[in-house]
Short mmCIF file of C-alpha atoms and ligand atoms in Angstrom, two decimals:
data_model
loop_
_atom_site.label_atom_id
_atom_site.label_comp_id
_atom_site.label_asym_id
_atom_site.label_seq_id
_atom_site.Cartn_x
_atom_site.Cartn_y
_atom_site.Cartn_z
CA MET L 1 -22.01 -24.45 -3.04
CA LYS L 2 -18.35 -25.92 -3.74
CA ARG L 3 -15.64 -23.51 -2.79
CA ASP L 4 -13.12 -23.78 -5.68
CA VAL L 5 -10.73 -21.03 -3.97
CA ALA L 6 -9.78 -20.32 -0.50
CA ILE L 7 -8.12 -17.00 -0.05
CA VAL L 8 -5.86 -16.82 3.00
CA GLY L 9 -6.20 -12.98 4.31
CA ALA L 10 -9.19 -11.02 3.74
CA GLY L 11 -7.54 -7.41 3.48
CA TYR L 12 -6.84 -4.89 0.96
CA VAL L 13 -5.64 -7.63 -1.57
CA GLY L 14 -7.80 -10.65 -0.47
CA LEU L 15 -11.16 -9.04 -0.54
CA PRO L 16 -11.15 -7.54 -3.88
CA LEU L 17 -9.57 -10.77 -5.17
CA ALA L 18 -12.57 -12.72 -3.81
CA GLN L 19 -14.91 -10.33 -5.54
CA VAL L 20 -13.57 -10.86 -8.81
CA PHE L 21 -13.50 -14.54 -8.61
CA ALA L 22 -16.95 -14.73 -7.31
CA GLU L 23 -18.27 -12.32 -10.07
CA ALA L 24 -16.74 -15.06 -12.61
CA GLY L 25 -18.79 -17.72 -10.61
CA VAL L 26 -15.89 -19.19 -8.86
CA GLY L 27 -16.85 -19.93 -5.32
CA VAL L 28 -14.46 -18.53 -2.83
CA VAL L 29 -13.89 -18.91 1.13
CA LEU L 30 -12.09 -16.16 2.71
CA LEU L 31 -10.14 -17.43 5.64
CA ASP L 32 -9.09 -14.71 8.20
CA LEU L 33 -8.07 -14.61 11.81
CA ASP L 34 -9.92 -11.48 12.45
CA ALA L 35 -13.29 -12.70 13.74
CA GLY L 36 -14.69 -9.27 13.25
CA ARG L 37 -13.72 -9.16 9.42
CA VAL L 38 -15.16 -12.74 9.05
CA ALA L 39 -18.41 -11.75 10.41
CA ALA L 40 -18.47 -8.60 8.45
CA VAL L 41 -17.99 -10.59 5.19
CA GLY L 42 -20.86 -13.09 6.57
CA ARG L 43 -23.35 -10.16 6.86
CA GLY L 44 -22.28 -8.94 3.30
CA GLY L 45 -20.59 -5.90 4.86
CA SER L 46 -17.42 -4.51 3.27
CA TYR L 47 -14.49 -2.69 5.34
CA ILE L 48 -12.46 -2.31 2.42
CA GLU L 49 -13.14 0.92 0.10
CA ASP L 50 -12.60 -0.98 -3.18
CA VAL L 51 -15.33 -3.50 -2.44
CA PRO L 52 -18.80 -1.76 -1.98
CA SER L 53 -21.06 -3.53 0.26
CA GLU L 54 -23.64 -3.46 -2.58
CA ALA L 55 -21.28 -5.64 -4.67
CA LEU L 56 -20.24 -7.87 -1.75
CA ALA L 57 -23.61 -8.61 -0.26
CA PRO L 58 -25.32 -10.39 -3.36
CA LEU L 59 -22.14 -12.49 -3.75
CA VAL L 60 -22.51 -13.70 -0.10
CA GLU L 61 -26.40 -13.96 -0.56
CA GLN L 62 -25.87 -16.40 -3.50
CA GLY L 63 -23.22 -18.34 -1.51
CA LEU L 64 -20.18 -17.39 -3.86
CA ILE L 65 -18.33 -15.85 -1.02
CA SER L 66 -18.27 -17.12 2.60
CA ALA L 67 -15.72 -16.53 5.38
CA THR L 68 -14.30 -18.37 8.24
CA THR L 69 -11.53 -18.45 10.79
CA ASP L 70 -11.03 -21.88 10.54
CA TYR L 71 -8.08 -23.45 8.35
CA ASP L 72 -10.01 -26.63 7.79
CA ALA L 73 -11.97 -24.95 5.06
CA VAL L 74 -8.90 -25.29 2.72
CA ARG L 75 -9.60 -29.26 2.84
CA GLU L 76 -12.69 -28.54 0.53
CA THR L 77 -10.93 -26.33 -1.83
CA ASP L 78 -8.77 -26.92 -5.15
CA ALA L 79 -6.68 -23.94 -4.72
CA ILE L 80 -5.09 -21.76 -1.97
CA LEU L 81 -4.32 -18.09 -2.57
CA ILE L 82 -2.24 -16.66 0.23
CA ALA L 83 -2.51 -12.82 0.59
CA LEU L 84 -1.12 -12.10 4.13
CA PRO L 85 0.95 -9.23 5.30
CA THR L 86 4.59 -9.02 4.70
CA PRO L 87 6.03 -6.18 6.86
CA LEU L 88 9.49 -5.51 8.09
CA SER L 89 10.53 -6.13 11.69
CA PRO L 90 11.76 -3.37 13.93
CA ASN L 91 15.23 -3.40 12.67
CA ARG L 92 13.86 -3.10 9.06
CA GLU L 93 14.37 -6.79 7.96
CA PRO L 94 11.79 -9.06 6.03
CA ASP L 95 9.24 -10.65 8.52
CA LEU L 96 7.76 -13.66 7.00
CA SER L 97 6.55 -14.83 10.18
CA ILE L 98 2.71 -14.29 9.25
CA VAL L 99 3.04 -15.93 6.00
CA LEU L 100 5.30 -18.88 7.19
CA GLY L 101 3.00 -19.12 10.03
CA ALA L 102 0.10 -19.86 7.82
CA VAL L 103 1.98 -22.02 5.44
CA ARG L 104 2.55 -24.25 8.29
CA MET L 105 -1.24 -24.40 9.11
CA LEU L 106 -1.85 -25.29 5.38
CA ALA L 107 0.79 -27.91 5.41
CA GLY L 108 -1.01 -30.05 7.64
CA ARG L 109 -3.98 -29.79 5.39
CA LEU L 110 -2.46 -30.19 2.16
CA ARG L 111 -3.77 -32.97 -0.03
CA PRO L 112 -2.83 -34.26 -3.49
CA GLY L 113 -4.12 -32.15 -6.24
CA HIS L 114 -4.08 -28.67 -4.39
CA LEU L 115 -2.70 -25.54 -6.13
CA VAL L 116 -1.06 -23.12 -3.66
CA VAL L 117 -0.12 -19.45 -5.01
CA LEU L 118 1.60 -16.94 -2.76
CA GLU L 119 0.52 -13.55 -3.59
CA SER L 120 2.06 -11.58 -1.02
CA THR L 121 5.06 -8.98 -2.04
CA THR L 122 8.34 -10.59 -0.94
CA TYR L 123 11.84 -11.34 -1.95
CA PRO L 124 13.00 -13.46 -4.80
CA GLY L 125 13.48 -17.14 -3.50
CA THR L 126 10.51 -17.16 -0.79
CA THR L 127 8.39 -19.51 -2.74
CA ARG L 128 10.97 -22.03 -3.52
CA GLU L 129 13.35 -21.58 -0.42
CA ASP L 130 10.87 -20.95 2.44
CA VAL L 131 7.23 -21.89 1.31
CA LEU L 132 8.05 -24.98 -0.48
CA PRO L 133 9.95 -26.96 2.10
CA ILE L 134 7.11 -26.23 4.83
CA LEU L 135 4.34 -27.56 2.42
CA GLU L 136 6.43 -30.53 1.26
CA GLU L 137 6.75 -31.60 5.22
CA SER L 138 3.28 -32.66 4.35
CA GLY L 139 4.95 -35.65 2.42
CA LEU L 140 3.63 -34.37 -0.70
CA GLN L 141 5.87 -33.13 -3.51
CA ALA L 142 5.43 -29.88 -5.07
CA GLY L 143 5.35 -30.26 -9.02
CA LYS L 144 3.98 -33.78 -8.86
CA ASP L 145 1.38 -34.11 -5.90
CA PHE L 146 0.41 -30.27 -5.58
CA HIS L 147 1.18 -27.41 -7.48
CA LEU L 148 2.94 -24.11 -6.17
CA ALA L 149 3.38 -20.64 -7.78
CA PHE L 150 3.87 -17.11 -6.87
CA SER L 151 1.70 -14.35 -8.34
CA PRO L 152 2.12 -10.90 -7.07
CA GLU L 153 -0.92 -8.91 -6.41
CA ARG L 154 -0.54 -5.38 -7.94
CA VAL L 155 -3.81 -3.72 -6.99
CA ASP L 156 -3.65 -0.01 -6.32
CA PRO L 157 -6.29 0.71 -3.57
CA GLY L 158 -8.65 3.53 -4.46
CA ARG L 159 -7.85 3.16 -8.33
CA SER L 160 -10.78 2.97 -10.75
CA ASP L 161 -8.89 2.77 -14.37
CA TRP L 162 -7.04 -0.37 -13.37
CA THR L 163 -8.60 -3.08 -11.01
CA THR L 164 -7.92 -6.50 -9.68
CA LYS L 165 -9.76 -7.78 -12.74
CA THR L 166 -8.16 -5.65 -15.48
CA THR L 167 -4.41 -5.52 -14.18
CA PRO L 168 -2.60 -8.19 -15.98
CA LYS L 169 -1.51 -10.97 -13.65
CA ILE L 170 2.08 -12.32 -13.55
CA VAL L 171 2.39 -15.93 -12.60
CA GLY L 172 5.63 -18.11 -12.27
CA GLY L 173 5.43 -21.56 -10.90
CA ILE L 174 7.88 -24.13 -9.34
CA THR L 175 7.44 -26.19 -12.66
CA ALA L 176 5.97 -25.49 -15.96
CA ALA L 177 2.81 -27.58 -14.87
CA CYS L 178 2.81 -25.32 -11.67
CA THR L 179 2.49 -22.09 -13.69
CA GLU L 180 0.00 -23.67 -16.40
CA ARG L 181 -2.28 -24.62 -13.49
CA ALA L 182 -2.35 -21.28 -11.70
CA CYS L 183 -2.64 -19.56 -15.03
CA GLU L 184 -5.54 -21.54 -15.82
CA LEU L 185 -7.09 -20.65 -12.48
CA TYR L 186 -6.66 -16.76 -12.70
CA ARG L 187 -7.83 -16.98 -16.27
CA ARG L 188 -11.17 -17.85 -15.13
CA ALA L 189 -11.66 -14.52 -13.61
CA LEU L 190 -8.95 -11.99 -14.62
CA ASP L 191 -8.67 -10.42 -18.18
CA THR L 192 -4.88 -10.81 -18.75
CA VAL L 193 -2.49 -13.40 -17.41
CA ILE L 194 1.06 -13.45 -18.06
CA PRO L 195 3.31 -16.52 -17.39
CA VAL L 196 6.97 -16.04 -16.27
CA SER L 197 9.73 -18.85 -16.15
CA THR L 198 10.07 -19.26 -12.53
CA PRO L 199 8.60 -17.92 -9.08
CA GLU L 200 11.82 -15.69 -8.59
CA ALA L 201 11.15 -14.00 -11.88
CA ALA L 202 7.52 -13.32 -10.61
CA GLU L 203 8.80 -12.10 -7.13
CA LEU L 204 11.23 -9.68 -8.43
CA THR L 205 9.18 -8.18 -10.98
CA LYS L 206 6.84 -7.10 -8.28
CA LEU L 207 9.76 -5.55 -6.38
CA LEU L 208 10.98 -3.74 -9.66
CA GLU L 209 7.59 -2.14 -9.97
CA ASN L 210 7.51 -0.93 -6.28
CA ILE L 211 11.53 0.07 -6.41
CA PHE L 212 10.83 1.94 -9.47
CA ARG L 213 8.00 4.06 -8.09
CA SER L 214 9.99 4.75 -4.86
CA VAL L 215 13.09 5.71 -6.63
CA ASN L 216 11.41 8.05 -8.90
CA ILE L 217 9.35 9.71 -6.10
CA ALA L 218 12.54 10.21 -4.20
CA LEU L 219 13.93 11.91 -7.27
CA VAL L 220 11.11 14.38 -7.34
CA ASN L 221 11.07 14.78 -3.46
CA GLU L 222 14.87 15.60 -3.70
CA LEU L 223 14.11 17.96 -6.58
CA ALA L 224 11.35 19.59 -4.27
CA GLN L 225 13.87 20.47 -1.80
CA LEU L 226 16.32 22.17 -3.96
CA CYS L 227 13.57 24.16 -5.63
CA ASP L 228 12.38 25.30 -2.35
CA ARG L 229 15.85 26.70 -2.07
CA MET L 230 15.90 28.14 -5.36
CA GLY L 231 12.46 29.57 -5.19
CA VAL L 232 11.15 27.70 -8.23
CA ASP L 233 7.85 25.89 -8.21
CA VAL L 234 8.39 22.25 -8.43
CA TRP L 235 4.99 21.42 -9.26
CA GLU L 236 5.00 23.72 -12.44
CA VAL L 237 8.50 22.06 -13.35
CA VAL L 238 6.80 18.60 -12.92
CA GLU L 239 3.70 19.51 -15.11
CA ALA L 240 5.67 21.06 -17.94
CA ALA L 241 8.16 18.17 -17.92
CA ALA L 242 5.28 16.06 -18.28
CA THR L 243 4.12 17.45 -21.52
CA LYS L 244 7.04 15.62 -23.23
CA PRO L 245 5.15 12.88 -24.98
CA PHE L 246 7.99 10.51 -24.68
CA GLY L 247 10.84 9.63 -22.55
CA PHE L 248 9.36 11.21 -19.14
CA MET L 249 6.91 9.65 -16.63
CA SER L 250 5.47 11.94 -14.13
CA PHE L 251 5.92 11.36 -10.49
CA GLN L 252 4.61 13.72 -7.85
CA PRO L 253 6.55 14.93 -4.79
CA GLY L 254 4.72 14.70 -1.42
CA PRO L 255 5.22 14.55 2.36
CA GLY L 256 6.93 10.83 2.30
CA LEU L 257 5.67 7.33 1.38
CA GLY L 258 2.93 5.57 2.82
CA GLY L 259 1.09 2.31 2.50
CA HIS L 260 1.79 -1.08 2.96
CA CYS L 261 3.97 -1.49 -0.23
CA LEU L 262 6.54 1.39 -1.07
CA PRO L 263 8.10 1.97 2.25
CA VAL L 264 8.45 -1.62 3.07
CA ASP L 265 8.83 -3.69 0.01
CA PRO L 266 12.21 -2.31 -1.49
CA PHE L 267 13.87 -3.43 1.54
CA TYR L 268 12.88 -7.13 1.08
CA LEU L 269 15.37 -6.80 -1.75
CA SER L 270 18.09 -4.96 -0.27
CA TRP L 271 17.93 -7.66 2.54
CA LYS L 272 18.17 -10.60 -0.03
CA ALA L 273 20.82 -8.79 -2.03
CA ARG L 274 23.21 -8.90 0.88
CA GLU L 275 23.26 -12.58 0.73
CA PHE L 276 24.85 -12.21 -2.61
CA ASP L 277 27.48 -9.56 -1.41
CA PHE L 278 25.55 -7.00 -3.31
CA TYR L 279 24.39 -3.54 -2.13
CA THR L 280 21.25 -1.97 -3.63
CA GLU L 281 22.36 1.64 -3.55
CA PHE L 282 19.27 3.15 -5.61
CA ILE L 283 16.85 1.46 -2.82
CA GLU L 284 18.86 2.87 0.25
CA LEU L 285 19.16 6.19 -1.42
CA ALA L 286 15.54 6.41 -2.12
CA GLY L 287 14.67 5.16 1.34
CA LYS L 288 16.87 8.03 2.75
CA VAL L 289 15.19 10.90 0.65
CA ASN L 290 11.66 9.79 1.21
CA GLU L 291 11.89 9.04 4.85
CA ASN L 292 13.29 12.52 5.45
CA MET L 293 10.35 14.33 3.80
CA PRO L 294 8.32 14.55 7.14
CA TYR L 295 11.24 16.34 8.59
CA PHE L 296 11.39 18.56 5.64
CA CYS L 297 7.72 19.30 5.85
CA LEU L 298 8.09 20.35 9.63
CA GLU L 299 10.64 22.69 8.39
CA LYS L 300 8.35 24.12 6.12
CA ILE L 301 5.73 24.46 8.62
CA THR L 302 8.12 25.86 11.14
CA ARG L 303 9.08 28.71 8.40
CA ALA L 304 5.59 29.49 7.36
CA LEU L 305 4.63 30.04 11.01
CA ASN L 306 7.73 32.13 11.50
CA SER L 307 6.65 34.44 8.60
CA HIS L 308 3.65 35.05 10.66
CA GLU L 309 5.81 35.69 13.88
CA ARG L 310 4.55 32.60 15.41
CA SER L 311 6.64 29.60 16.75
CA VAL L 312 5.64 25.85 16.31
CA LYS L 313 5.42 25.59 20.16
CA GLY L 314 2.05 26.76 21.30
CA SER L 315 0.53 26.90 17.68
CA LYS L 316 -2.45 25.08 16.53
CA VAL L 317 -1.51 23.16 13.51
CA HIS L 318 -4.23 21.37 11.66
CA LEU L 319 -3.46 18.47 9.29
CA LEU L 320 -5.87 18.08 6.60
CA GLY L 321 -5.78 14.47 5.69
CA VAL L 322 -4.01 11.89 7.61
CA ALA L 323 -4.45 8.62 5.31
CA TYR L 324 -1.29 7.78 3.32
CA LYS L 325 -3.21 8.68 0.08
CA ALA L 326 -6.08 10.46 -1.31
CA ASP L 327 -9.58 8.86 -0.65
CA VAL L 328 -8.67 5.86 0.98
CA GLY L 329 -8.78 5.42 4.90
CA ASP L 330 -5.22 3.27 5.14
CA LEU L 331 -3.01 4.58 7.64
CA ARG L 332 -0.29 2.31 7.15
CA GLU L 333 3.04 4.00 7.27
CA SER L 334 1.41 7.46 6.48
CA PRO L 335 3.54 10.10 6.59
CA ALA L 336 1.20 12.41 8.33
CA LEU L 337 1.57 10.19 11.49
CA LYS L 338 5.37 10.88 11.69
CA LEU L 339 4.20 14.47 11.08
CA VAL L 340 2.00 14.55 13.98
CA GLU L 341 4.79 13.16 16.17
CA LEU L 342 7.49 15.67 15.18
CA LEU L 343 5.01 18.60 15.43
CA ARG L 344 4.11 17.57 19.01
CA ALA L 345 7.63 17.18 20.08
CA GLU L 346 8.26 20.64 18.95
CA GLY L 347 5.11 21.67 21.09
CA ALA L 348 2.45 22.17 18.66
CA ASN L 349 -1.16 21.76 19.41
CA VAL L 350 -2.31 19.22 16.63
CA SER L 351 -5.87 18.49 15.17
CA TYR L 352 -6.70 16.93 12.06
CA HIS L 353 -9.56 16.28 9.50
CA ASP L 354 -9.92 13.30 7.35
CA PRO L 355 -13.39 12.07 6.24
CA HIS L 356 -11.82 8.70 5.77
CA VAL L 357 -10.18 8.25 9.17
CA PRO L 358 -12.85 9.13 12.04
CA GLU L 359 -10.25 8.34 14.78
CA LEU L 360 -6.56 8.20 15.60
CA PRO L 361 -6.67 6.44 19.09
CA GLU L 362 -3.01 5.94 19.58
CA TYR L 363 -2.55 9.82 19.38
CA GLY L 364 -5.63 10.57 21.41
CA LEU L 365 -7.16 12.39 18.34
CA SER L 366 -10.57 12.36 16.58
CA SER L 367 -11.14 14.12 13.10
CA THR L 368 -12.51 17.56 13.88
CA ASP L 369 -14.75 19.77 11.93
CA LEU L 370 -12.87 21.46 9.09
CA ASN L 371 -14.60 24.70 9.49
CA GLY L 372 -13.71 25.12 13.10
CA ALA L 373 -10.32 24.33 12.30
CA LEU L 374 -10.38 27.13 9.39
CA GLU L 375 -11.46 29.84 12.05
CA ASP L 376 -9.10 28.42 14.66
CA ALA L 377 -5.76 26.99 13.37
CA ASP L 378 -2.65 28.89 13.18
CA CYS L 379 -1.83 26.98 9.97
CA VAL L 380 -3.44 24.25 7.90
CA ALA L 381 -1.30 21.68 6.52
CA ILE L 382 -2.54 19.75 3.53
CA VAL L 383 -1.03 16.30 4.05
CA THR L 384 -3.45 14.06 2.11
CA ALA L 385 -5.43 15.49 -0.73
CA HIS L 386 -8.83 13.99 -0.46
CA SER L 387 -11.63 14.71 -3.18
CA GLY L 388 -14.49 16.36 -1.88
CA ILE L 389 -12.80 19.13 0.01
CA ASP L 390 -13.31 22.72 -1.13
CA TYR L 391 -9.64 23.70 -1.37
CA ASP L 392 -10.70 27.24 -2.72
CA ARG L 393 -12.61 27.80 0.30
CA LEU L 394 -9.75 26.61 2.46
CA VAL L 395 -7.42 29.18 0.73
CA ALA L 396 -9.80 31.90 0.96
CA ARG L 397 -10.47 31.41 4.74
CA ALA L 398 -7.44 29.82 6.47
CA ARG L 399 -5.07 32.11 8.19
CA LEU L 400 -2.05 30.17 6.77
CA VAL L 401 -2.12 27.00 4.51
CA VAL L 402 1.16 24.73 3.92
CA ASP L 403 0.13 22.63 0.97
CA PHE L 404 2.39 19.37 0.62
CA ARG L 405 0.12 18.21 -2.30
CA ASN L 406 -0.52 21.10 -4.87
CA ALA L 407 -4.24 20.50 -3.74
CA THR L 408 -4.63 24.40 -4.09
CA GLY L 409 -3.12 24.71 -7.50
CA LYS L 410 -2.58 27.85 -9.19
CA ASN L 411 -5.03 29.36 -6.75
CA GLY L 412 -2.51 28.53 -4.04
CA THR L 413 0.44 29.89 -5.88
CA ALA L 414 -1.17 33.36 -6.26
CA ASN L 415 -1.98 33.46 -2.76
CA GLY L 416 0.55 34.92 -0.28
CA ARG L 417 -0.76 32.70 2.64
CA VAL L 418 -0.02 29.64 0.97
CA TRP L 419 3.06 27.88 1.28
CA LYS L 420 3.61 24.93 -1.04
CA LEU L 421 6.05 22.11 -1.17
N1 LIG F 1 -2.38 -3.27 0.10
C1 LIG F 1 -1.97 -3.17 -1.13
O1 LIG F 1 -2.15 -2.09 -1.68
C2 LIG F 1 -1.27 -4.34 -1.72
C3 LIG F 1 -0.86 -4.11 -3.26
C4 LIG F 1 -0.02 -5.02 -3.65
C5 LIG F 1 0.18 -6.11 -2.84
N2 LIG F 1 0.14 -6.06 -1.65
C6 LIG F 1 0.90 -7.09 -0.85
O2 LIG F 1 -0.39 -8.10 -0.50
C7 LIG F 1 -0.11 -8.60 0.87
C8 LIG F 1 -1.44 -8.57 1.73
O3 LIG F 1 -1.62 -7.14 1.96
P1 LIG F 1 -2.87 -6.30 2.34
O4 LIG F 1 -2.68 -5.08 2.02
O5 LIG F 1 -3.95 -7.17 1.69
O6 LIG F 1 -2.81 -6.95 3.88
P2 LIG F 1 -4.00 -6.56 5.01
O7 LIG F 1 -3.38 -6.25 6.29
O8 LIG F 1 -5.08 -5.60 4.33
O9 LIG F 1 -4.84 -7.82 5.03
C9 LIG F 1 -4.32 -8.97 5.57
C10 LIG F 1 -5.47 -9.85 6.41
O10 LIG F 1 -4.86 -10.98 6.87
C11 LIG F 1 -5.01 -11.21 7.91
N3 LIG F 1 -4.31 -12.22 8.65
C12 LIG F 1 -3.30 -11.90 9.45
N4 LIG F 1 -2.54 -13.17 9.94
C13 LIG F 1 -3.39 -14.06 9.32
C14 LIG F 1 -3.11 -15.47 9.46
N5 LIG F 1 -2.23 -16.00 10.12
N6 LIG F 1 -4.19 -16.17 8.81
C15 LIG F 1 -5.10 -15.70 8.25
N7 LIG F 1 -5.33 -14.33 8.20
C16 LIG F 1 -4.62 -13.45 8.74
C17 LIG F 1 -5.52 -10.01 8.86
O11 LIG F 1 -6.52 -9.99 9.96
C18 LIG F 1 -5.96 -9.20 7.34
O12 LIG F 1 -7.67 -9.27 7.32
C19 LIG F 1 1.03 -7.96 1.40
O13 LIG F 1 2.11 -8.88 1.21
C20 LIG F 1 1.24 -6.81 0.62
O14 LIG F 1 2.57 -6.29 0.49
C21 LIG F 1 -0.65 -5.24 -0.85
#
């Protein structure tokens, strides 16, 4: 079967995107350096929660999806979509080495008529200033010989009301023809495609969305710390404010930001802004407040144990949920990992239960039975509110609960053994 589209990077973004194209009858080859992932796709086995194997396997059997580690696969396709990681370097600067390394591999295989779209979240200017010159080393010219655009991925893993197919897709090309060509491709599979005038506008749109969330989460996280001092229930306040039908949007406090996006993406913009003698103060402030949350959580656990005449040192602290958000197994930047480190540094004996994360090898931990922990632990801290956990039972049985997610709800508020964020 002819492969219309190559997707470089078969991760949280690439695999769902492949599914959506394939379900629309568009043949996809997934290109990934991870041979294990390539083999899994070949067997029709998914490793991403949002793509059930039952949905993937028939698409693989019908030949609509295949996977390879060989970049030569792009020679056969019309379009190349890049969905590769864009992390921060150890000193918190944009690290485009994965994306640009892949673009170099693609440049040697570019041919007239190719459409290349970058989907990875990045700072404004990446497509034009970084990707385009490398691709043009092929001798081909963007807008003339090949088309180049940026189209941010907006998927929210674990979400079912808005999916890769139904979430509107923003597209900004190097030229009007590039935009149109990319829009045409996405319209074959996605419900709504929205063109913008430039790749920079599309790049910044994605960053605005993530910065908006990061800043609003920081706002409620700061409020949660003030409420703690004032003895006010922040969850009740947020819930009450959310009854206003206009002018308010509800964000939940929590133990800190996690995932590949919110703790990382805003700093792509602060870095780029410095080139323009500009300081993005909201981004920095939100980062500071959100990064402090695991430390605040440690303090809360310390006070809760203290109320039971126990010190953190020598206490058994059981973390319920270590993934960065509910109902996924994604550990990237998870505040729970920071909390494990902070608790251990204070001498706590840490265990955890997470139905989505069987092992934490770098911490020498495996998910333990929750029932045993309820009998045994001096304190159970709810860090991620996975569904399928009986929180009422937990409140009834645990010696002490510190709930950073309001998972115990009103039941927790009424119970003297439950401390809430
Ligand atoms: N995960 C999300 O929720 C989400 C949402 C929106 C946007 N994004 C953005 O999308 C981009 C991709 O993120 P992701 O979460 O899908 O990443 P991921 O880590 O889940 O997947 C990336 C894949 O790329 C592969 N890979 C790494 N280097 C490679 C190379 N040189 N060639 C081929 N394959 C290679 C990895 O093996 C992995 O399978 C990032 O820029 C991210 O910020 C992510």
